[in-house]
Structure formats: structure tokens, C-alpha cells
Tab-separated table of C-alpha atoms and ligand atoms in Angstrom:
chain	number	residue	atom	x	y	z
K	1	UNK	CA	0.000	0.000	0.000
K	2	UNK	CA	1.850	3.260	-1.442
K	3	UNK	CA	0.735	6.814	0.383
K	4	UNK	CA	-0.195	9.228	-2.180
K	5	UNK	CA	-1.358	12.711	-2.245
K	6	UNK	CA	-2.827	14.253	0.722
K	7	UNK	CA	-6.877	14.553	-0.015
K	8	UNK	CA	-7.662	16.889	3.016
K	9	UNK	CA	-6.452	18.502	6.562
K	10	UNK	CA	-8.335	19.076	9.319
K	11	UNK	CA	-7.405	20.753	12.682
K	12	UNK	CA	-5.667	17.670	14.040
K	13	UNK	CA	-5.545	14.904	11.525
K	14	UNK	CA	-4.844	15.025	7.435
K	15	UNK	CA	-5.911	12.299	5.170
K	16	UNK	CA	-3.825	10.833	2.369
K	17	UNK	CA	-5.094	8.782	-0.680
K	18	UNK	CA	-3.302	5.179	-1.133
K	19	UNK	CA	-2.738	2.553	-4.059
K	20	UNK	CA	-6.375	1.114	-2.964
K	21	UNK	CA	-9.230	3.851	-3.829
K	22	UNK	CA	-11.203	2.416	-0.433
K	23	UNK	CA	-8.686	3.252	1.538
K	24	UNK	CA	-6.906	6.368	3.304
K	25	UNK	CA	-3.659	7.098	5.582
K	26	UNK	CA	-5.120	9.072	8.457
K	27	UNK	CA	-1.974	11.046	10.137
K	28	UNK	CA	-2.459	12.571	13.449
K	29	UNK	CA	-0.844	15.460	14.106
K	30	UNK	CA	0.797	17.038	16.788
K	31	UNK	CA	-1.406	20.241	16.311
K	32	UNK	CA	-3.850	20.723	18.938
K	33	UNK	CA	-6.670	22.836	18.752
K	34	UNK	CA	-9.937	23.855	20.922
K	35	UNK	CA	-13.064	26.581	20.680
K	36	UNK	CA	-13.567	25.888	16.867
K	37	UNK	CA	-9.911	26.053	16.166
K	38	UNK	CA	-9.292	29.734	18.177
K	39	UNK	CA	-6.950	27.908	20.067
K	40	UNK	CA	-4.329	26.135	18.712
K	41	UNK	CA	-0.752	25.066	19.524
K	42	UNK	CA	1.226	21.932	18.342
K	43	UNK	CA	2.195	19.150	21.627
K	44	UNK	CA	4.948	17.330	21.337
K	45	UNK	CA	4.000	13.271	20.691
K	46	UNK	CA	0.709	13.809	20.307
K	47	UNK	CA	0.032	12.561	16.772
K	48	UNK	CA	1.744	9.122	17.950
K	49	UNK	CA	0.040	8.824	21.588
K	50	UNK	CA	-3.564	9.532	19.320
K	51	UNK	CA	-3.057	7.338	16.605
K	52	UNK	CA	-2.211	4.566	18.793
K	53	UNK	CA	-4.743	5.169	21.478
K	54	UNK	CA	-7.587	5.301	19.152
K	55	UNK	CA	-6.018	1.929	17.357
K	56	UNK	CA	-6.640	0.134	20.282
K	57	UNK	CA	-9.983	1.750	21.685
K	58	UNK	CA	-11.491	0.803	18.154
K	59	UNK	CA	-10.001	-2.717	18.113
K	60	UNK	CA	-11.600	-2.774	21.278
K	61	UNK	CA	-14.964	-1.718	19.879
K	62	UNK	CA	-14.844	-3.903	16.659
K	63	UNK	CA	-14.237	-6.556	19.259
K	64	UNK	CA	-17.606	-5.960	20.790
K	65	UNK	CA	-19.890	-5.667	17.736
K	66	UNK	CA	-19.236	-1.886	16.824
K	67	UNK	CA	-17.890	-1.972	13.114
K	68	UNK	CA	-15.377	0.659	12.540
K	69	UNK	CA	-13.494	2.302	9.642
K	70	UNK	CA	-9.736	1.575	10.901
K	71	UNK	CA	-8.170	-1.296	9.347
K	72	UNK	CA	-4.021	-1.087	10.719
K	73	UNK	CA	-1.929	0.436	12.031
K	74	UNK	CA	0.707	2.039	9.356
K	75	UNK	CA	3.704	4.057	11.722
K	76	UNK	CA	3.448	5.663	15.076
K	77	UNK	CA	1.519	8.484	13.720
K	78	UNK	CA	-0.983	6.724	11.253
K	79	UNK	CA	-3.126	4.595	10.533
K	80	UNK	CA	-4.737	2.937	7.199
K	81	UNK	CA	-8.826	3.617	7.426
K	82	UNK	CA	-11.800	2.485	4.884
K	83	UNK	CA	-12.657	5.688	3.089
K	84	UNK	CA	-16.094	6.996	4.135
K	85	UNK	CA	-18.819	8.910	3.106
K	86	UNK	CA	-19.276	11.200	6.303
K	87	UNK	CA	-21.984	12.463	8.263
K	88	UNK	CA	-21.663	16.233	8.540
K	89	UNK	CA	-22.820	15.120	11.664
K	90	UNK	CA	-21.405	15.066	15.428
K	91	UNK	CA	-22.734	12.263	17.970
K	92	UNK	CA	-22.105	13.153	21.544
K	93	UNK	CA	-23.006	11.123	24.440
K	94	UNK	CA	-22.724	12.842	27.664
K	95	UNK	CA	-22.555	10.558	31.389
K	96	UNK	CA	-21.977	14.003	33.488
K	97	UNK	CA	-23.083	17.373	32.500
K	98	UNK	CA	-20.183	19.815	31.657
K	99	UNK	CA	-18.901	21.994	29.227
K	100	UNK	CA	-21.208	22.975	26.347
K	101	UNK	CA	-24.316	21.575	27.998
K	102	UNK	CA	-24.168	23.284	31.556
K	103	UNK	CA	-23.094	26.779	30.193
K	104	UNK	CA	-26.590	26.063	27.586
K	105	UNK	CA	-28.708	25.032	29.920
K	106	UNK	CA	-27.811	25.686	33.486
K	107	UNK	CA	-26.945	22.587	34.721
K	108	UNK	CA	-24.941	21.733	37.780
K	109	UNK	CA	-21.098	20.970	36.912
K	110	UNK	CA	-20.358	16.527	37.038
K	111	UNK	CA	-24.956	15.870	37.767
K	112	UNK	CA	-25.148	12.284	36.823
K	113	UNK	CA	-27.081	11.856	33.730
K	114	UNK	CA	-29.320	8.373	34.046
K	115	UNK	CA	-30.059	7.389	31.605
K	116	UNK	CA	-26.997	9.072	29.436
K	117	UNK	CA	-27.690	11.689	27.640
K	118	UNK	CA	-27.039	11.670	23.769
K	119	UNK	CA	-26.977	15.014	21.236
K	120	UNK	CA	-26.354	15.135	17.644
K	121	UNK	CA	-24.283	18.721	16.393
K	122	UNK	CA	-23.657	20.127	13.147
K	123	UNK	CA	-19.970	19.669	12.082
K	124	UNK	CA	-19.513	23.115	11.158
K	125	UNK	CA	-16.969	25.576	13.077
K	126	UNK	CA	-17.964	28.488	11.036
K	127	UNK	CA	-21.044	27.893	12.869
K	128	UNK	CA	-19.860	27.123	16.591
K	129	UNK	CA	-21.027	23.280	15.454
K	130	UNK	CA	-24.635	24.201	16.821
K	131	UNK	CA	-27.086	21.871	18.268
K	132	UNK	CA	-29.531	20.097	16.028
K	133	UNK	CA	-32.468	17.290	16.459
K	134	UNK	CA	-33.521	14.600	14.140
K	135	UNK	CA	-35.952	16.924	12.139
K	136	UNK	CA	-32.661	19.196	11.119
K	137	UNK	CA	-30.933	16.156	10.379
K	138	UNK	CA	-34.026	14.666	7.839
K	139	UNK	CA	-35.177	18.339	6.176
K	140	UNK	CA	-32.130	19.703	5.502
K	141	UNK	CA	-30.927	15.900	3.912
K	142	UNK	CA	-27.892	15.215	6.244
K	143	UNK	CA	-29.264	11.730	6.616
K	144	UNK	CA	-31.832	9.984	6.407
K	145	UNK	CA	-33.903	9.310	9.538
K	146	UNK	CA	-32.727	5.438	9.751
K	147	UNK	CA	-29.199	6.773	9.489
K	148	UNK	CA	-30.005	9.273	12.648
K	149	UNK	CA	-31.500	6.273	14.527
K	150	UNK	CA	-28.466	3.947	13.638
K	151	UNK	CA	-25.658	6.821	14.716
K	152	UNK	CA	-27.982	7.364	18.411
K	153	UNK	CA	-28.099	3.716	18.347
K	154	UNK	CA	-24.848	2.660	17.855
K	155	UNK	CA	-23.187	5.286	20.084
K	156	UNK	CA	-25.187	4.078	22.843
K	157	UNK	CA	-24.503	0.721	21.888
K	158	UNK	CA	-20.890	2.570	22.631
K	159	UNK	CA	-21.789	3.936	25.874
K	160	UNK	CA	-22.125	0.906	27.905
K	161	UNK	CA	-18.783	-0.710	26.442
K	162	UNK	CA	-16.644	2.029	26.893
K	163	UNK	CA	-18.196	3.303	30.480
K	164	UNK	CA	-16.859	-0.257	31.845
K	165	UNK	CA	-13.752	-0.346	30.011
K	166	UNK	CA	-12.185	3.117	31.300
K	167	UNK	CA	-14.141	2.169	34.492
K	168	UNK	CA	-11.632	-0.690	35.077
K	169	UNK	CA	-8.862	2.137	34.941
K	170	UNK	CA	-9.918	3.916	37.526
K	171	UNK	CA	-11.664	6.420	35.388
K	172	UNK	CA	-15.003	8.595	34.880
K	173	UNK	CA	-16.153	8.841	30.805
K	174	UNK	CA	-17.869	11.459	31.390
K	175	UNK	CA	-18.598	12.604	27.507
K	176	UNK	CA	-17.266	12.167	24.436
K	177	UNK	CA	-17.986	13.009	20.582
K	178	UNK	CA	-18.462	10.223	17.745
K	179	UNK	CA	-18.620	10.510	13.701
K	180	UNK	CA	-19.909	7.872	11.411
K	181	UNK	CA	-20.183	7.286	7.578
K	182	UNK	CA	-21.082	5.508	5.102
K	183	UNK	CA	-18.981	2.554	3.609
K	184	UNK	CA	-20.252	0.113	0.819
K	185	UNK	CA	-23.735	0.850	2.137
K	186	UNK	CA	-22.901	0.537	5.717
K	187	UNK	CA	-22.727	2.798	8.532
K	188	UNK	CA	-19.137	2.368	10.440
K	189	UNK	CA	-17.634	4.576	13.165
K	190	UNK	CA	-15.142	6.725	11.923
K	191	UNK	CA	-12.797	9.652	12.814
K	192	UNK	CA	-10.964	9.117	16.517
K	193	UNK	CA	-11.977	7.853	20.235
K	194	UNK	CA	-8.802	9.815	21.901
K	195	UNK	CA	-8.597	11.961	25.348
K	196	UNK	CA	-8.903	14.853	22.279
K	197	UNK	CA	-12.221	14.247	21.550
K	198	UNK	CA	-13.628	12.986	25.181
K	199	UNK	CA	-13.765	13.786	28.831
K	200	UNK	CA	-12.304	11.014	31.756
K	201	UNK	CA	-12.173	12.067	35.169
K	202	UNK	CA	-9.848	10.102	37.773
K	203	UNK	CA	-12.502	8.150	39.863
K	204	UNK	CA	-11.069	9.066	43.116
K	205	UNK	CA	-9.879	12.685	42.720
K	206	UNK	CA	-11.901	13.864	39.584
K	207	UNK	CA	-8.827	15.041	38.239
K	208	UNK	CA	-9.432	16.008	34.021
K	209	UNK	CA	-7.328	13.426	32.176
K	210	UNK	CA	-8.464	14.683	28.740
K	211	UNK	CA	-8.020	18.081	26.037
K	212	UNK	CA	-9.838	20.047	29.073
K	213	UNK	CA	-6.232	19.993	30.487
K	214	UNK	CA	-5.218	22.085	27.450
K	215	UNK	CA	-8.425	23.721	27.070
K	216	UNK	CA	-8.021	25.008	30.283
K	217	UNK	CA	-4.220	25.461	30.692
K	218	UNK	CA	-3.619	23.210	33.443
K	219	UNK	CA	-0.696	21.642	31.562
K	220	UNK	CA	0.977	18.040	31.003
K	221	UNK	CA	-1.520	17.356	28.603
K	222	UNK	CA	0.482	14.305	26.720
K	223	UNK	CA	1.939	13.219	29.742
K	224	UNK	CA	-1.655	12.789	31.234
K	225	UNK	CA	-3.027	10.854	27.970
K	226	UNK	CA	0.036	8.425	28.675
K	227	UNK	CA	-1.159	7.915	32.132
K	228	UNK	CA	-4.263	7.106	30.679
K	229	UNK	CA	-2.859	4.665	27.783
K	230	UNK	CA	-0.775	2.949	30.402
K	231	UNK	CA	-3.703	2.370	33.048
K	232	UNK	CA	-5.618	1.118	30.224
K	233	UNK	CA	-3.095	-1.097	29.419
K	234	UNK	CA	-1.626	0.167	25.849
K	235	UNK	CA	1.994	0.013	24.806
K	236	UNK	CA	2.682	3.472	22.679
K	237	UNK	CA	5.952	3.742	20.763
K	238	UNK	CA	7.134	6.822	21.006
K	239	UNK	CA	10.366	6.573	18.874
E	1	ADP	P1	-11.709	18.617	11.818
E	1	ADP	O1	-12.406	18.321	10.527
E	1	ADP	O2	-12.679	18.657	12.953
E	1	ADP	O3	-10.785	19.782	11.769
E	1	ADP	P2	-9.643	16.506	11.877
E	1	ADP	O4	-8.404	17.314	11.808
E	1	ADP	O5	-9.720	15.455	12.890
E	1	ADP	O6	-10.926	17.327	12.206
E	1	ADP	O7	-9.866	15.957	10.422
E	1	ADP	C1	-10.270	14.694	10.115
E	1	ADP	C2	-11.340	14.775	9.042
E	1	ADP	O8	-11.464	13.491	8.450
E	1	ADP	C3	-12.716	15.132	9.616
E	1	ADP	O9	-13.360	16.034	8.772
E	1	ADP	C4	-13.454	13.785	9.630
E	1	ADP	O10	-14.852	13.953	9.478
E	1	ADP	C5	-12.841	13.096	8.420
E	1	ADP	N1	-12.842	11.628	8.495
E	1	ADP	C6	-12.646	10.854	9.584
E	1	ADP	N2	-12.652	9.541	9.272
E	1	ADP	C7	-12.840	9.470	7.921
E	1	ADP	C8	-12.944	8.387	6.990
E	1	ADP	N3	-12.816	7.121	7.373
E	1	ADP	N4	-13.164	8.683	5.670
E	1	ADP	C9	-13.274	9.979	5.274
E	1	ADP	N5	-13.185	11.040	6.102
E	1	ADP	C10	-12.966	10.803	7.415
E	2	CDP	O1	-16.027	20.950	24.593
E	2	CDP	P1	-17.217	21.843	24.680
E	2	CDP	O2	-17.586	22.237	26.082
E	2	CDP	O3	-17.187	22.995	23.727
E	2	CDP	O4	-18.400	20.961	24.085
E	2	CDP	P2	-19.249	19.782	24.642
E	2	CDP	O5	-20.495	19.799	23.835
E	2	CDP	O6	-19.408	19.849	26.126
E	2	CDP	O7	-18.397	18.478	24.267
E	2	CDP	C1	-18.862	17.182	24.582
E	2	CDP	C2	-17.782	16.181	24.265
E	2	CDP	O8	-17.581	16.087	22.870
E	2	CDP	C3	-16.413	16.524	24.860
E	2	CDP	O9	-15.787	15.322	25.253
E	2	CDP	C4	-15.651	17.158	23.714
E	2	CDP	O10	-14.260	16.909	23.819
E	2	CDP	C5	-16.245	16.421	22.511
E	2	CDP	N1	-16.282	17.267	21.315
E	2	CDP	C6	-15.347	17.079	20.306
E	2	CDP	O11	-14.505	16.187	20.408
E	2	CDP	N2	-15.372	17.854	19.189
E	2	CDP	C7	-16.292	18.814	19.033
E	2	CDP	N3	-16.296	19.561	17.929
E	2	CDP	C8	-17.253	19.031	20.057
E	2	CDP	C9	-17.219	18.233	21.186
């Protein structure tokens, strides 16, 4: 499989065509960015502790029923993935209320959400990636309305594997964001599941083991995602 020309770049990850049209190189970067990309900065080993962190939290997934786009591993820093047809779509499923949904609603800082609670954004930072509901979703042709109830399913579906599986690491998910497309007809999970795009709160001390720590300057941001990686059992290369 030969990498060829790069086909896009996001904030934090770039895509690259390869020999095989149905599949892409997805490089994560070290560039870090948060509030709709008004922050940004690059961390050193971030790319490497992402790309191998979400290799092993969708291995894990695919292990448990939840088809997913990634396919291997290709060097510290990237991975080869099935090429998608995306949802312009964001999934989030939210455990504890913070961030975006206290300041919107006035909600109490960590309440317990039973059941979970699960939201579906726009992807669009021009837009501050607003809030939408299943009608958006259907009028304005984003997807269909099976498609809506397969992405709320599955990320559910989700939910209750990945609560237990940081929960044996000591750790709180308390939120976290999901995208899914289309491949050969099917809908797989697709983008990343890293401490970028999630919350996890130390069990014990609630300490933020997630971006928070560099949304909210309180620093050792890769060295905290390692701690994670390594209490969830994951070997990352570094070198
Ligand atoms: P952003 O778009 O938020 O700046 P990234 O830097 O993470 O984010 O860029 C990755 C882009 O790749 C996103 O737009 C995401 O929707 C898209 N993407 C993720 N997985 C796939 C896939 N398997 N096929 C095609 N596009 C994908
Ligand atoms: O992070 P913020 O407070 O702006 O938004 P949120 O709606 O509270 O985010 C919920 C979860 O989704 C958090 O784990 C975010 O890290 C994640 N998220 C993301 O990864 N990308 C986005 N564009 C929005 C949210």
C-alpha cells in the first residue's frame, strides 16, 4: 500500500489517498486545537500517543460488535482507514453534565445523567457546530432518519462498552464526541476515540485526564493521555 497525495487537513488529523481507492492514511498530528480552532498550539507526541490510542480503543470496539473504519496500524503516527462517506454530523453522548451543555442550559457541573444523555451537532466551526435534532438532520438531507436512529443507536450501543472499560482504569467517561459514515452501504464509526475528543475524570480525585487539560491550561496534557494509555493497558511507541 503506497501513500499518495494528501486529499484533506483538518485541525488535528490530514488524510492521504493510497494505491487502494477504499482506503486512506489518516496522520495525526501534533497540532492541537480547541473553541472551533481559536486555540491552537502543536504538543509534542501527540500525533503518535492519538493514533495509537484510538487503534486500540477501536479494536476494542470492533471486538464488541461496533464496526469501525480503521483497518491497521501504518507508523506511530498513522493509521490505514476504509474511506467513508461522512456524516456532517457530530454524535455526543454525555454521562456528566459539563462543558457545552451546563453553560446552555444551566446545569450543575459533574450531575449524573441516568439514563446518558445523547446530542447530535452540526460539524460546522464556522457555525460554533450548533445543536440540532432529528428533524434538522431529515429536512435539511444530512441523513436519512434510519441513518439518525443507527448513529444514536450505535453510540449508545458505545456507551455501555466504553463506560466499563475506562471504568476498570480507575476512570469517569464522562462525555465524548463520535462521527460515522457511510462505507459500501454501511454505517461504520469513523474519525478518533482519543482523550482529544472525550472527557475522563480520575474516579477518586476527579482530576481532568483529557483536552480540558489544554483547554483550560492546566498543563501536562500528553503526559496525562500516557497515564491514561498505560492504566488502560496500551503500549505506545514513542520513537
Ligand atoms: P476537523 O475536521 O474537525 O478539523 P480533523 O483534523 O480530525 O478534524 O480531520 C479529520 C477529518 O477526516 C474530519 O473532517 C473527519 O470527518 C474526516 N474523516 C474521519 N474519518 C474518515 C474516513 N474514514 N473517511 C473519510 N473522512 C474521514
Ligand atoms: O467541549 P465543549 O464544552 O465545547 O463541548 P461539549 O459539547 O461539552 O463536548 C462534549 C464532548 O464532545 C467533549 O468530550 C468534547 O471533547 C467532545 N467534542 C469534540 O470532540 N469535538 C467537538 N467539535 C465538540 C465536542
Amino acid at each position: 500500500m503506497e501513500k499518495l497525495s494528501q486529499i484533506t487537513t483538518g485541525k488535528a488529523k490530514s488524510l492521504f489517498a493510497t494505491s487502494n481507492p477504499e482506503h486512506l492514511i489518516m496522520e495525526f498530528r501534533d497540532d492541537t486545537s480547541a473553541f472551533d480552532g481559536k486555540k491552537m498550539e502543536a504538543l509534542d507526541n501527540k500525533g503518535k500517543v492519538n493514533n495509537q490510542f484510538n487503534a486500540f480503543v477501536m479494536e476494542f470496539l470492533a471486538s464488541k460488535g461496533i464496526e469501525t473504519h480503521f483497518i491497521e496500524l501504518v507508523s506511530g503516527n498513522e493509521s490505514l482507514v476504509r474511506k467513508l462517506e461522512m456524516f456532517p454530523i457530530e454524535c455526543v453522548v454525555r454521562n456528566r453534565a459539563t462543558g457545552s451543555l451546563c453553560k446552555r442550559l444551566g446545569i450543575e457541573d459533574g450531575l449524573i445523567l441516568d439514563p446518558p444523555l445523547f446530542e447530535f451537532f452540526l460539524k460546522d466551526d464556522a457555525l460554533g457546530d450548533p445543536l440540532i435534532n432529528d428533524h434538522h438532520i431529515e429536512s435539511f438531507g444530512w441523513a436519512s432518519q434510519e441513518q439518525a436512529d443507527s448513529m444514536r443507536e450505535l453510540s449508545l450501543k458505545a456507551n455501555n462498552i466504553l463506560v466499563d472499560f475506562f471504568k476498570e482504569a480507575n476512570l469517569i467517561l464522562v462525555d465524548y464526541k463520535l462521527e460515522f459514515g457511510i462505507f459500501n452501504g454501511k454505517m461504520l464509526l469513523a474519525d478518533e476515540f482519543t482523550p482529544d475528543g472525550c472527557r475522563l475524570w480520575d474516579k477518586d480525585t476527579l482530576t481532568k485526564m483529557d483536552k480540558d487539560r489544554f483547554r483550560q491550561d492546566l498543563g501536562n496534557v500528553i503526559e496525562t493521555y500516557g497515564e491514561v494509555a498505560e492504566r488502560l493497558g496500551m503500549q505506545i511507541k514513542l520513537d
